[in-house]
Coordinates of C-alpha atoms in Angstrom, one line a residue:
S1 CA -22.9 43.8 -3.9
A2 CA -23.0 40.3 -5.4
L3 CA -23.9 37.1 -3.6
F4 CA -21.1 34.5 -3.1
H5 CA -23.0 31.3 -2.8
K6 CA -21.3 27.9 -2.3
F7 CA -22.5 24.5 -1.3
T8 CA -20.2 22.1 0.7
G9 CA -21.8 18.8 1.8
Q10 CA -25.0 19.8 3.6
S11 CA -23.8 23.2 4.7
Q12 CA -24.2 26.4 2.8
I13 CA -22.0 29.5 2.9
H14 CA -23.5 32.9 2.1
L15 CA -21.0 35.7 1.8
L16 CA -21.7 39.2 0.6
S17 CA -18.6 40.3 -1.3
S18 CA -17.7 44.0 -1.1
S19 CA -15.1 46.1 -2.8
S20 CA -12.7 45.6 0.0
S21 CA -9.9 43.1 -0.6
S22 CA -10.1 41.8 2.9
S23 CA -13.6 40.4 2.3
V24 CA -12.5 38.7 -0.9
V25 CA -9.5 37.2 0.8
S26 CA -11.5 35.9 3.8
A27 CA -14.1 34.5 1.5
K28 CA -11.5 32.6 -0.5
K29 CA -9.8 31.2 2.6
L30 CA -13.2 30.0 3.9
F31 CA -13.9 28.5 0.5
C32 CA -10.6 26.7 0.4
K33 CA -11.0 25.4 4.0
K34 CA -14.5 24.0 3.3
I35 CA -13.7 22.2 0.0
M36 CA -10.7 20.5 1.6
D37 CA -13.0 19.2 4.4
G38 CA -10.4 20.2 6.9
G39 CA -11.3 21.1 10.4
G40 CA -8.0 22.3 11.9
A41 CA -5.9 25.4 11.4
Y42 CA -3.4 24.8 8.5
N43 CA -2.2 26.3 5.3
P44 CA -4.1 24.5 2.5
R45 CA -1.9 26.1 -0.2
T46 CA 0.9 23.5 0.1
V47 CA 1.8 20.5 -2.0
E48 CA 1.8 18.4 1.2
E49 CA -1.7 19.4 2.2
V50 CA -3.1 18.5 -1.3
Y51 CA -1.2 15.2 -1.2
R52 CA -2.7 14.4 2.2
D53 CA -6.1 15.1 0.8
F54 CA -5.4 12.8 -2.2
K55 CA -4.1 10.0 0.0
G56 CA -7.1 10.1 2.3
R57 CA -9.6 10.0 -0.6
R58 CA -7.6 7.2 -2.2
S59 CA -7.6 5.1 1.0
G60 CA -11.4 5.5 1.3
M61 CA -12.1 4.4 -2.3
I62 CA -9.7 1.4 -1.9
K63 CA -11.7 0.3 1.1
A64 CA -14.9 0.5 -0.9
L65 CA -13.5 -1.7 -3.6
T66 CA -11.7 -4.2 -1.4
S67 CA -12.5 -4.7 2.3
D68 CA -15.9 -3.1 2.1
V69 CA -16.8 -4.5 -1.3
Q70 CA -20.0 -6.3 -0.2
E71 CA -21.5 -3.1 1.2
F72 CA -20.4 -1.1 -1.8
Y73 CA -21.9 -3.7 -4.2
R74 CA -25.2 -3.6 -2.2
L75 CA -25.4 0.2 -2.3
C76 CA -24.8 0.4 -6.1
D77 CA -28.4 -0.7 -6.9
P78 CA -29.1 -0.4 -10.7
E79 CA -32.7 0.5 -9.9
K80 CA -31.5 3.8 -8.3
E81 CA -30.6 7.0 -10.1
N82 CA -27.1 8.0 -11.3
L83 CA -24.8 7.1 -8.4
C84 CA -21.1 8.1 -7.8
L85 CA -18.4 6.8 -5.6
Y86 CA -16.8 9.5 -3.5
G87 CA -13.6 9.3 -1.5
R88 CA -13.3 11.6 1.6
P89 CA -10.1 13.1 3.0
D90 CA -10.8 11.3 6.3
E91 CA -10.3 7.9 4.5
H92 CA -14.1 7.2 4.3
W93 CA -16.1 6.5 1.2
E94 CA -19.6 7.3 0.1
V95 CA -22.0 6.2 -2.7
N96 CA -24.3 9.1 -3.4
L97 CA -26.0 11.2 -6.1
P98 CA -23.9 13.8 -7.9
A99 CA -23.9 17.4 -6.7
E100 CA -26.9 19.5 -7.8
E101 CA -24.8 22.6 -8.4
V102 CA -23.8 23.5 -12.0
P103 CA -20.9 23.9 -12.3
P104 CA -20.0 21.7 -9.3
E105 CA -17.7 23.0 -6.6
L106 CA -15.2 20.1 -7.1
P107 CA -14.7 17.9 -10.2
E108 CA -17.3 15.1 -10.0
P109 CA -16.6 11.4 -10.2
V110 CA -18.1 9.3 -13.1
L111 CA -21.9 9.1 -13.1
G112 CA -23.9 5.9 -13.1
I113 CA -21.5 3.3 -11.8
N114 CA -24.6 1.4 -10.5
F115 CA -26.1 0.9 -14.0
A116 CA -23.2 -1.4 -15.2
R117 CA -23.1 -3.5 -12.1
D118 CA -25.3 -6.4 -13.2
G119 CA -24.3 -6.3 -16.8
M120 CA -20.6 -7.2 -16.2
Q121 CA -18.5 -9.7 -14.3
E122 CA -18.0 -8.3 -10.8
K123 CA -14.2 -8.2 -11.1
D124 CA -14.5 -6.3 -14.4
W125 CA -17.0 -3.9 -12.9
L126 CA -14.8 -3.2 -9.9
S127 CA -11.9 -2.6 -12.2
L128 CA -13.9 -0.2 -14.3
V129 CA -14.9 1.8 -11.2
A130 CA -11.3 1.8 -10.0
V131 CA -10.0 3.3 -13.3
H132 CA -12.6 6.1 -13.1
S133 CA -11.7 6.6 -9.5
D134 CA -8.0 7.1 -10.3
A135 CA -9.0 9.7 -12.9
W136 CA -11.2 11.5 -10.4
L137 CA -8.5 11.7 -7.8
L138 CA -6.0 13.2 -10.2
A139 CA -8.7 15.7 -11.3
V140 CA -9.4 16.8 -7.7
A141 CA -5.7 17.1 -6.9
F142 CA -4.9 19.3 -9.9
F143 CA -8.0 21.3 -9.3
F144 CA -6.6 22.2 -5.9
G145 CA -3.2 22.8 -7.5
A146 CA -4.8 25.4 -9.9
R147 CA -6.9 26.9 -7.2
F148 CA -3.9 27.4 -4.9
G149 CA -1.6 28.6 -7.7
F150 CA 0.9 25.8 -7.9
D151 CA 3.7 26.5 -10.3
K152 CA 5.4 23.9 -12.6
A153 CA 7.8 22.7 -9.9
D154 CA 4.9 22.3 -7.4
R155 CA 2.7 20.4 -9.9
K156 CA 5.6 18.1 -10.8
R157 CA 6.4 17.3 -7.1
L158 CA 2.7 16.7 -6.4
F159 CA 2.4 14.3 -9.4
N160 CA 5.6 12.4 -8.3
M161 CA 4.3 12.0 -4.8
M162 CA 1.0 10.6 -6.0
N163 CA 2.6 8.4 -8.6
D164 CA 4.8 6.8 -6.0
L165 CA 1.6 5.1 -4.6
P166 CA 0.0 2.2 -6.6
S167 CA -3.1 3.3 -8.4
I168 CA -6.5 2.1 -7.2
F169 CA -6.8 0.0 -10.3
E170 CA -3.4 -1.7 -9.6
V171 CA -4.6 -2.5 -6.0
V172 CA -8.0 -3.8 -7.1
A173 CA -6.6 -5.9 -10.0
G174 CA -3.7 -7.2 -7.9
T175 CA -1.0 -5.9 -10.2
A176 CA 0.5 -3.8 -7.4
K177 CA 1.7 -6.9 -5.6
K178 CA 3.1 -8.4 -8.8
Q179 CA 5.0 -5.2 -9.7
S180 CA 6.4 -5.2 -6.2
K181 CA 7.7 -8.8 -6.6
E182 CA 9.2 -8.0 -10.0
K183 CA 11.0 -5.0 -8.7
S184 CA 12.4 -7.0 -5.8
S185 CA 13.6 -9.8 -8.1
V186 CA 15.2 -7.3 -10.5
S187 CA 16.9 -5.4 -7.6
N188 CA 18.2 -8.7 -6.2
N189 CA 19.5 -9.9 -9.6
S190 CA 21.2 -6.6 -10.2
S191 CA 22.7 -6.6 -6.7
N192 CA 24.0 -10.1 -7.2
R193 CA 25.6 -9.2 -10.5
S194 CA 27.3 -6.2 -9.0
K195 CA 28.5 -8.3 -6.1
S196 CA 29.9 -11.0 -8.4
N197 CA 31.5 -8.4 -10.7
S198 CA 33.2 -6.7 -7.8
K199 CA 34.4 -10.0 -6.4
R200 CA 35.9 -11.0 -9.8
G201 CA 37.6 -7.6 -10.1
S202 CA 39.1 -7.8 -6.6
E203 CA 40.3 -11.4 -6.8
P204 CA 44.1 -11.7 -7.1
R205 CA 45.4 -13.8 -10.1
P206 CA 47.7 -16.1 -8.2
K207 CA 45.8 -18.9 -6.6
L208 CA 46.1 -19.5 -2.8
T209 CA 46.5 -23.0 -1.5
K210 CA 44.5 -22.2 1.6
P211 CA 41.7 -19.7 2.0
E212 CA 42.6 -16.8 4.2
P213 CA 40.6 -16.5 7.4
K214 CA 38.1 -13.7 7.4
D215 CA 38.7 -10.7 9.7
E216 CA 36.1 -10.0 12.4
E217 CA 35.3 -6.7 10.6
E218 CA 34.5 -8.5 7.3
E219 CA 32.2 -10.9 9.1
E220 CA 30.4 -8.0 10.8
E221 CA 30.0 -6.2 7.4
E222 CA 28.5 -9.3 5.9
G223 CA 26.1 -9.6 8.8
V224 CA 25.0 -6.0 8.2
E225 CA 24.5 -6.6 4.5
E226 CA 22.3 -9.6 5.2
E227 CA 20.2 -7.5 7.6
E228 CA 19.9 -4.8 5.0
D229 CA 18.7 -7.3 2.4
E230 CA 16.1 -8.6 4.8
D231 CA 14.9 -5.0 5.5
D232 CA 14.7 -4.3 1.7
E233 CA 12.6 -7.4 1.2
Q234 CA 10.2 -6.3 4.0
G235 CA 10.1 -2.7 2.6
E236 CA 9.0 -4.1 -0.8
T237 CA 6.0 -5.8 0.8
Q238 CA 2.8 -3.9 0.0
C239 CA -0.6 -4.1 1.6
G240 CA -3.1 -6.0 -0.6
A241 CA -5.8 -3.5 0.4
C242 CA -4.3 0.0 0.4
G243 CA -1.0 -0.7 -1.6
E244 CA 1.3 1.0 0.9
S245 CA 4.6 -0.5 1.9
Y246 CA 5.5 -2.4 5.0
A247 CA 6.4 -0.4 8.2
A248 CA 8.0 -2.2 11.2
D249 CA 5.7 -0.5 13.7
E250 CA 2.5 -1.7 12.2
F251 CA 0.5 -4.9 12.6
W252 CA 0.2 -7.0 9.4
I253 CA -1.6 -10.3 8.7
C254 CA -1.1 -12.7 5.8
C255 CA -4.0 -14.4 3.9
D256 CA -3.5 -18.2 4.0
L257 CA -5.1 -18.6 0.6
C258 CA -3.7 -15.9 -1.7
E259 CA -0.6 -15.2 0.5
N260 CA -1.0 -11.5 0.3
W261 CA -0.2 -9.3 3.3
F262 CA -2.6 -6.7 4.7
H263 CA -2.5 -4.0 7.3
G264 CA -4.6 -5.2 10.3
K265 CA -6.5 -1.9 10.2
C266 CA -7.3 -2.3 6.5
V267 CA -9.0 -5.7 7.0
K268 CA -10.3 -4.9 10.5
I269 CA -8.1 -7.5 12.3
T270 CA -6.4 -6.7 15.6
P271 CA -3.4 -8.6 17.1
A272 CA -5.7 -10.1 19.8
R273 CA -8.2 -11.3 17.3
A274 CA -5.5 -12.8 15.1
E275 CA -4.3 -15.0 17.9
H276 CA -7.6 -16.9 17.7
I277 CA -7.7 -17.3 13.9
K278 CA -6.4 -20.7 12.7
Q279 CA -6.7 -19.9 9.0
Y280 CA -7.1 -16.2 7.9
K281 CA -8.9 -15.5 4.7
C282 CA -8.8 -11.9 3.3
P283 CA -12.1 -10.2 2.3
S284 CA -11.4 -10.9 -1.4
C285 CA -10.9 -14.7 -0.8
S286 CA -13.8 -14.8 1.6
N287 CA -16.1 -13.2 -1.1
K288 CA -14.9 -15.7 -3.7
R289 CA -15.7 -18.7 -1.5
A290 CA -19.1 -17.3 -0.6
R291 CA -20.1 -16.7 -4.2
S292 CA -18.9 -20.1 -5.3

């Protein structure tokens, strides 16, 4: 019998594979469970599960490059060996050495991010790490897709779900917020045009000397339309840290300098703490002031 040997984090799994199919299946299930870093009972062979893994890793890496950027910068010491930025499914991040296994159990992130730290502008360096992080997240997601036997439709659905979120680079570079504003302005212009066209088409040719009074139903409909427009504008607002859209049941705070909105949890601000802050500065603006 052959030795099935896999490393996952600090744990090791030693399984003796036999000719029985049940042993192979149980080994594969355990392997899949470990590499997904999941602790509960679930079916890891679904698009939703891989997307949840992708989303957790993405959130962790965004924290490293935004709200936790000072700690991330400190850990990426150029005097150390090749270092990598890892995102974990539980929304945490880690700077560590690459896996010693060859080949590695999962696709590895780019090596040596620490070596370029002092040779570039900090903004450019963070953008470079962000680009490589996006590539790594896609590699891990489609590794799971291949491992779990996703077909063409599954792969397409997984990609579309991931592509609906702003990339890490877009969040770090601030283009996610700009794209959101552009989309909202385009949608508002198109809606205004469609409304004006519909009004022109519905207007009768003979002119009335007095405007007809509006019915109560029409006034109610206009009120509903205004509320929907406000909801659309709120829905277009994206967190400057994680890039996710506004939700009514979440606490958000606006930076008084850059005027970007953030989840309270992303910038570690609670509603109680916000009441005592006269002028809020996001981590990015605070870091700029400290360095200047």
